[in-house]
Each structure stands twice: as C-alpha cells, then as structure tokens.
Short mmCIF file of C-alpha atoms in Angstrom, two decimals:
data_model
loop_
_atom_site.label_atom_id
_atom_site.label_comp_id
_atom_site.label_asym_id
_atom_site.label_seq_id
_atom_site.Cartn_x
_atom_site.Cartn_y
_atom_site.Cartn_z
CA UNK A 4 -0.73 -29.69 11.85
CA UNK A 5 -0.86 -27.14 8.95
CA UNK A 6 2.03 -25.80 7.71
CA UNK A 7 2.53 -22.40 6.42
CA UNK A 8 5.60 -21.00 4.67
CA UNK A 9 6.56 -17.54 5.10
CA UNK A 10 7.67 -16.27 1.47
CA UNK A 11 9.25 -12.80 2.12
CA UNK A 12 9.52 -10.40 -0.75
CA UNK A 13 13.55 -9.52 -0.45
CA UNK A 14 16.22 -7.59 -2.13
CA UNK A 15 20.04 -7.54 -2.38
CA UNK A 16 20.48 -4.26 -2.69
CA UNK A 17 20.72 -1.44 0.06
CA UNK A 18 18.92 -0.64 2.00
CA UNK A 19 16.60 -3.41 1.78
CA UNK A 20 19.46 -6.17 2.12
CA UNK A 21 19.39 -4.39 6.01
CA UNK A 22 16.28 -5.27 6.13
CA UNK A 23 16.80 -9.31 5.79
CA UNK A 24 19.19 -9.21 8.42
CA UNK A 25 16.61 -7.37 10.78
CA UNK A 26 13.90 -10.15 10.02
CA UNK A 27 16.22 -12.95 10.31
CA UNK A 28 17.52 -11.64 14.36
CA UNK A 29 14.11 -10.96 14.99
CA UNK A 30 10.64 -12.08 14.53
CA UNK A 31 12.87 -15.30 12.46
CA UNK A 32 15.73 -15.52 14.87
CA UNK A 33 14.12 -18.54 16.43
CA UNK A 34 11.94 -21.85 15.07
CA UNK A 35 8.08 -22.27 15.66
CA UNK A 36 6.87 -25.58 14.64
CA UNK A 37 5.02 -25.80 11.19
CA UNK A 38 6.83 -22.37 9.91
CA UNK A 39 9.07 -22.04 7.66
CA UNK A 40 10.46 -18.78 6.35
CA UNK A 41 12.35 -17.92 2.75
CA UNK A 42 13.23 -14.50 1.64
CA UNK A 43 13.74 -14.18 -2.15
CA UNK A 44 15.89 -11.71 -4.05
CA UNK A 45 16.34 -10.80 -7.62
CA UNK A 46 19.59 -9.55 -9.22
CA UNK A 47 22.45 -10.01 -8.51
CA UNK A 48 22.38 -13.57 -8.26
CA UNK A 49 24.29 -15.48 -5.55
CA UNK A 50 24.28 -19.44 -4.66
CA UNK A 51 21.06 -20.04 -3.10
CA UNK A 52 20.68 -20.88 0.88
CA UNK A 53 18.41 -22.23 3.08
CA UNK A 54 16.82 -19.44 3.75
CA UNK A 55 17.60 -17.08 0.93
CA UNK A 56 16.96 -17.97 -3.14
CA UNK A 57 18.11 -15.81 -6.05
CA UNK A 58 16.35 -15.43 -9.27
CA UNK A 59 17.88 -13.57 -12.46
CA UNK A 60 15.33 -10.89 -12.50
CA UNK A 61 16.23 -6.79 -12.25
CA UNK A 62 14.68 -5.22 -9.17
CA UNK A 63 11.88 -3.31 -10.37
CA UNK A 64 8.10 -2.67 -9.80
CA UNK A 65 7.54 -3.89 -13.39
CA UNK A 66 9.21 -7.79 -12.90
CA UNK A 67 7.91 -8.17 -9.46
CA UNK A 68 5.31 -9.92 -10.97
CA UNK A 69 7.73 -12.23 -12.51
CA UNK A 70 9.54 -12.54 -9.56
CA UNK A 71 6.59 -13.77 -7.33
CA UNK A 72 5.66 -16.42 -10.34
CA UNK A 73 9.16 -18.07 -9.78
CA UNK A 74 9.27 -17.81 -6.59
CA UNK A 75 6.03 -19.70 -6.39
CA UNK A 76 6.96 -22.34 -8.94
CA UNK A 77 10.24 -22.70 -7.10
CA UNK A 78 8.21 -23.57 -3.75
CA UNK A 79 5.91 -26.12 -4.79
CA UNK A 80 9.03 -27.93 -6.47
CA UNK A 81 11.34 -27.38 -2.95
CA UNK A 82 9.39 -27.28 -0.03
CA UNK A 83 6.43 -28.80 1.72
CA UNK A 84 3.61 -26.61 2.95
CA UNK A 85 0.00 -26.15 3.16
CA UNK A 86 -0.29 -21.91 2.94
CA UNK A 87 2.50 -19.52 1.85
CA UNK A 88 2.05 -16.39 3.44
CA UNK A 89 3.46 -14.01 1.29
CA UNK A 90 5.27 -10.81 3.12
CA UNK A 91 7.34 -8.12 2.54
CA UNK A 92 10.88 -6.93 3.55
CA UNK A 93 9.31 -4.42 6.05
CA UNK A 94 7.16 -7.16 7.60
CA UNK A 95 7.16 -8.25 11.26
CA UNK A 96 5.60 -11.74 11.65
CA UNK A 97 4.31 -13.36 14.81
CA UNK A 98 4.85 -16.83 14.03
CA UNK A 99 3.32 -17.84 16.59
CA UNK A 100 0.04 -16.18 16.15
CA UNK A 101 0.03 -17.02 12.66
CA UNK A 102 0.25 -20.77 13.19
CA UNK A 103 -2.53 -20.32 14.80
CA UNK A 104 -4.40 -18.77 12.32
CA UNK A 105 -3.84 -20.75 9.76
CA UNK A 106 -5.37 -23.97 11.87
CA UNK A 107 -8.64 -22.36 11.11
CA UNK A 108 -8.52 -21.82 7.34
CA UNK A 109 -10.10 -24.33 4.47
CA UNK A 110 -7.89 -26.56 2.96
CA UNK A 111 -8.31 -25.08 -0.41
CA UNK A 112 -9.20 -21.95 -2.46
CA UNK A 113 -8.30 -19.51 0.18
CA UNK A 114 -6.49 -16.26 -1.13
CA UNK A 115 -6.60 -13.84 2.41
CA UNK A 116 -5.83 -10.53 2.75
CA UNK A 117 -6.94 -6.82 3.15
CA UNK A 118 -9.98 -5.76 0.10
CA UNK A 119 -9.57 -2.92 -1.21
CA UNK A 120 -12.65 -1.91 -3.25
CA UNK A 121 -12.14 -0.92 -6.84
CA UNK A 122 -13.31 -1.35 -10.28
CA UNK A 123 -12.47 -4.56 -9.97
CA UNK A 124 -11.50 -5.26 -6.03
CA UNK A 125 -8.11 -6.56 -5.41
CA UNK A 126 -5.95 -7.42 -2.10
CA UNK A 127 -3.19 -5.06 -1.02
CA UNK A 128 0.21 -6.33 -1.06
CA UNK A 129 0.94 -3.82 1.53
CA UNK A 130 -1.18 -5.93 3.67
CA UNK A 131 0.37 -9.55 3.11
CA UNK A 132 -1.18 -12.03 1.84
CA UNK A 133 -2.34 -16.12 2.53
CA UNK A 134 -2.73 -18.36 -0.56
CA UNK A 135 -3.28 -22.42 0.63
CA UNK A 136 -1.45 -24.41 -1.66
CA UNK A 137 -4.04 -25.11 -4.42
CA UNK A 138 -4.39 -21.48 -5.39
CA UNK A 139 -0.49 -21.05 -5.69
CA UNK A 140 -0.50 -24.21 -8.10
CA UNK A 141 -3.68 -22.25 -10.31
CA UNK A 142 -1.53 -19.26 -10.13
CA UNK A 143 1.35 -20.91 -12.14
CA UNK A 144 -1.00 -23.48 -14.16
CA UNK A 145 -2.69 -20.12 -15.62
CA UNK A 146 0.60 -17.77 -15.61
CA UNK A 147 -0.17 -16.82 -19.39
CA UNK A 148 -2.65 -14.60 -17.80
CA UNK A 149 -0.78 -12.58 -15.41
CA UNK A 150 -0.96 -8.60 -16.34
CA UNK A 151 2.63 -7.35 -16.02
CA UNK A 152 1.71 -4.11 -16.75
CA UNK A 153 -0.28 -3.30 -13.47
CA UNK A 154 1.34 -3.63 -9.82
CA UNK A 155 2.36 -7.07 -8.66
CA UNK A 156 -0.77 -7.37 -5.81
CA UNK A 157 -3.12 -6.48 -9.09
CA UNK A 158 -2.27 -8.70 -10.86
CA UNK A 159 -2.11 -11.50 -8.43
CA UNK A 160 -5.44 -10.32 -7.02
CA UNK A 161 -7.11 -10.29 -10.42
CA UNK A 162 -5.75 -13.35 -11.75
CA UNK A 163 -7.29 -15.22 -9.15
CA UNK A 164 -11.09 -13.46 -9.16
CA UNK A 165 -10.70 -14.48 -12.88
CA UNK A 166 -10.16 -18.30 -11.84
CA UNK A 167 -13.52 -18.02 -9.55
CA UNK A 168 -11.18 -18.14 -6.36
CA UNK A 169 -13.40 -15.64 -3.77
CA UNK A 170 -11.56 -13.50 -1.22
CA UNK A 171 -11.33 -13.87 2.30
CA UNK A 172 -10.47 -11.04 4.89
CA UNK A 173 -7.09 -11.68 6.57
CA UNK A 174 -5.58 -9.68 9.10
CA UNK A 175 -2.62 -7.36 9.38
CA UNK A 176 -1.90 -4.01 11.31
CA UNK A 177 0.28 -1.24 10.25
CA UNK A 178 2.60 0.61 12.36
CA UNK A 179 2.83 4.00 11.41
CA UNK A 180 4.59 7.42 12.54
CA UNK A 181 2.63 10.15 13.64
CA UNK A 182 5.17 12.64 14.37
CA UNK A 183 5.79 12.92 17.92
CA UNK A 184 3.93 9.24 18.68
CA UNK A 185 3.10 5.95 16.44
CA UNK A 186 -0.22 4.67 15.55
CA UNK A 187 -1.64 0.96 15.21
CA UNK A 188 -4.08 0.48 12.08
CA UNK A 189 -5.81 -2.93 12.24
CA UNK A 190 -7.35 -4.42 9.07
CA UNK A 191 -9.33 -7.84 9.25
CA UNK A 192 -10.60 -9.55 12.57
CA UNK A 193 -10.67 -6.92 15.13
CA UNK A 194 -10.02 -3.35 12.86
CA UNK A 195 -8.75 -1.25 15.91
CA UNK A 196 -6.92 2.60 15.28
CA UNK A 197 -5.06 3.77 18.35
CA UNK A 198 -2.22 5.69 19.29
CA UNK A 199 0.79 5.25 21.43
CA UNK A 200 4.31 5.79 22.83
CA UNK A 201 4.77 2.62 24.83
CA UNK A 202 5.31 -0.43 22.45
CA UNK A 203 3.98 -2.94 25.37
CA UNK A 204 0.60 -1.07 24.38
CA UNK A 205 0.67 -3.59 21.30
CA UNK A 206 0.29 -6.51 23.84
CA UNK A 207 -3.91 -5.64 23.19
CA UNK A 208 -4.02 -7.05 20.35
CA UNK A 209 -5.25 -10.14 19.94
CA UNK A 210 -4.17 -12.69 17.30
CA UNK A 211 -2.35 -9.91 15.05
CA UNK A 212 0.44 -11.51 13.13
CA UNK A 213 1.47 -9.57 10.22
CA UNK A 214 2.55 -6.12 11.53
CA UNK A 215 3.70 -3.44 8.42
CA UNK A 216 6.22 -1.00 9.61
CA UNK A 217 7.08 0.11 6.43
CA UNK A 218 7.89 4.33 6.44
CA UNK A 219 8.88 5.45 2.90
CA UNK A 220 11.97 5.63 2.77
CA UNK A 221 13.16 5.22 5.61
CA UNK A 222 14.43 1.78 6.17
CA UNK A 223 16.30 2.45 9.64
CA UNK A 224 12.76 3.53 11.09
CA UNK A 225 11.60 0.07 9.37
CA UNK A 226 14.66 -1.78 11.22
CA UNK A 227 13.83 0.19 14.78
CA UNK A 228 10.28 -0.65 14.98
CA UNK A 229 10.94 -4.28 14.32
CA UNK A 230 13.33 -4.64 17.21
CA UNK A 231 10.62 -2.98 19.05
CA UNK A 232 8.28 -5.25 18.05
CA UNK A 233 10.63 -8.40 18.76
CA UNK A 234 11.23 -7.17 22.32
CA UNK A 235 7.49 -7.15 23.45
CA UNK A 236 6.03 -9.88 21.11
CA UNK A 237 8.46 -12.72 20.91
#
C-alpha cells in the first residue's frame, strides 16, 4: 500500500492553536492505515511531539515559504511516506477517501491540486495540495530558487513548472456560508455547486477528501463545520 502523510499547515497562536485541537478530535481522532498526520507550527518553539513539530520561524505570510521548506526537509529525514498531502489548519480530511485516492496516482512527478490560470498558472493553497515523494525531494534539492517574495502556493507552484514537473487536477470542496444556508464548491473529479441546510446532504459526494471550511476570520465557524463534518463523514 501507498502511504500518504498528511502535513497540516499549523500555528501556536490563537485562534489557530483551536484549530489543531479541532482536527486532532475529529477527522484525526482515529488511525486509518497508510496515514499519517503532522501539524507544524512556527514560533514559539516548544519540544517537538509526535504529532506536532516546531520550527524557529515568525508566523507570517512572508516565511511561510520557509516554513513549508523545513517542514519538507524535516519529513524526508523523519518519516516514511510515498505522498504528503499538504493541508491547512481549516482543513477537514477524509482519510479514508484519500487513501484511496492516492492508490491511483504515479509513483513520481505528481504535484495535484486545484489550477488556477494565470500568467504563469499555479495551484491554490487554499485547495490543498499532493506532492509524491520525488517532487518534495526536487523541491529542497533546488530551494535556492524559491521566490519568497510572492505567496507560499506561488512559489511552490512555480518552482516546480520551472523543474518540468506538469500539474495534475486534484480534488477538494469548499464549504462556505451563504447567509441563512451553506454551500458545497467542488473543484477536481466531479466539480458540483449546491446548496444546503442538512449536513447529511454531503453524503453525495463521492470520493471528496479535502473539505475547506475556512470563513475569514472566523475560526469558531471553522471549528463548527468540522464537527459537522466529523459527525456525518467519519
């Protein structure tokens, strides 16, 4: 079996600290064979777990590119995998469905996510994404050429087009509040839009793992819907 490692995107500091506590009695509040999950947090820096590493880095837009290069370099020294799927603090996963989907990838050169079409197209971090193991070793081996000065998913996205890496759709959906109900926006596989007020309505889906319920600023609406989620996908 492949394994994938779940590399969450993490902070110390409130409110987002909520937020790895919500992950960890959810969607990760129970094993699923060839998962692993590790959230990683910049300053201030505590002993390391094993499920939570700290770099020395301050917690801004403009070093999460450094961030994700040590966190990378610190996986493929300390942990065995095959993919890291690379999420956020406001990220549901369904482990389950994701095992699954990662069965059906190529061994090598796959970077997977949502395309957003640009000047130069790039994947949106918003949207999560895969990397197989090869592309995460590139990544460091050609570090020098990271762009700090352009957001973290840019940069990432750009580095790899430059080493010859293609893209590859992934999949995600994005929970979002409509005012009085929520809506489901699908990207990759089956790209579905629909409303509802019953969470069981999510059940339709098919083979959605990565679910975004990230509402600016508003990390106890981020903490709600993933207890929602837990209770009708786990």
């Amino acid at each position: 079996m492949k394994k994938v490692l779940i590399l969450v995107l993490s902070s110390n500091k409130h409110p987002y600290d909520v937020m790895i506590d919500t992950q960890m009695s959810t969607w990760d509040s129970f094993e699923v064979d060839g998962t692993q999950t590790i959230f990683y947090c910049g300053d201030p820096v505590k002993d390391n777990t094993d499920k939570i590493i700290y770099f020395p880095i301050k917690e801004e837009y403009s070093t999460m590119g450094h961030k994700a290069l040590l966190a990378f370099d610190w996986c493929l020294n300390n942990k065995e995998f095959d993919y890291i799927a690379r999420v956020h603090s406001s990220t549901y996963v369904d482990k389950k469905e994701l095992i699954k989907f990662v069965q059906t990838l190529p061994e090598n050169n796959v970077f997977a996510g949502a395309i957003v079409k640009d000047k130069k197209d790039f994947l949106w971090g918003g949207a999560h994404f895969i990397l197989s193991k090869d592309v995460v070793q590139k990544i460091i081996d050609n570090k020098q050429s990271w762009n700090h000065s352009v957001m973290e998913d840019v940069a990432m996205s750009h580095l790899v087009s430059d080493l010859g890496i293609e893209f590859s759709e992934g999949r995600s959906c994005s929970i979002d509040n409509m005012g009085t109900t929520w809506r489901a926006m699908c990207y990759g596989g089956e790209k579905e839009c629909f409303l509802f007020n019953d969470f069981n309505e999510l059940k339709k889906l098919n083979n959605q793992f990565f679910y975004r319920v990230k509402q600016d600023g508003k990390r106890e609406v981020d903490k709600y819907l993933m207890e929602q989620l837990f209770n009708v996908l786990s």
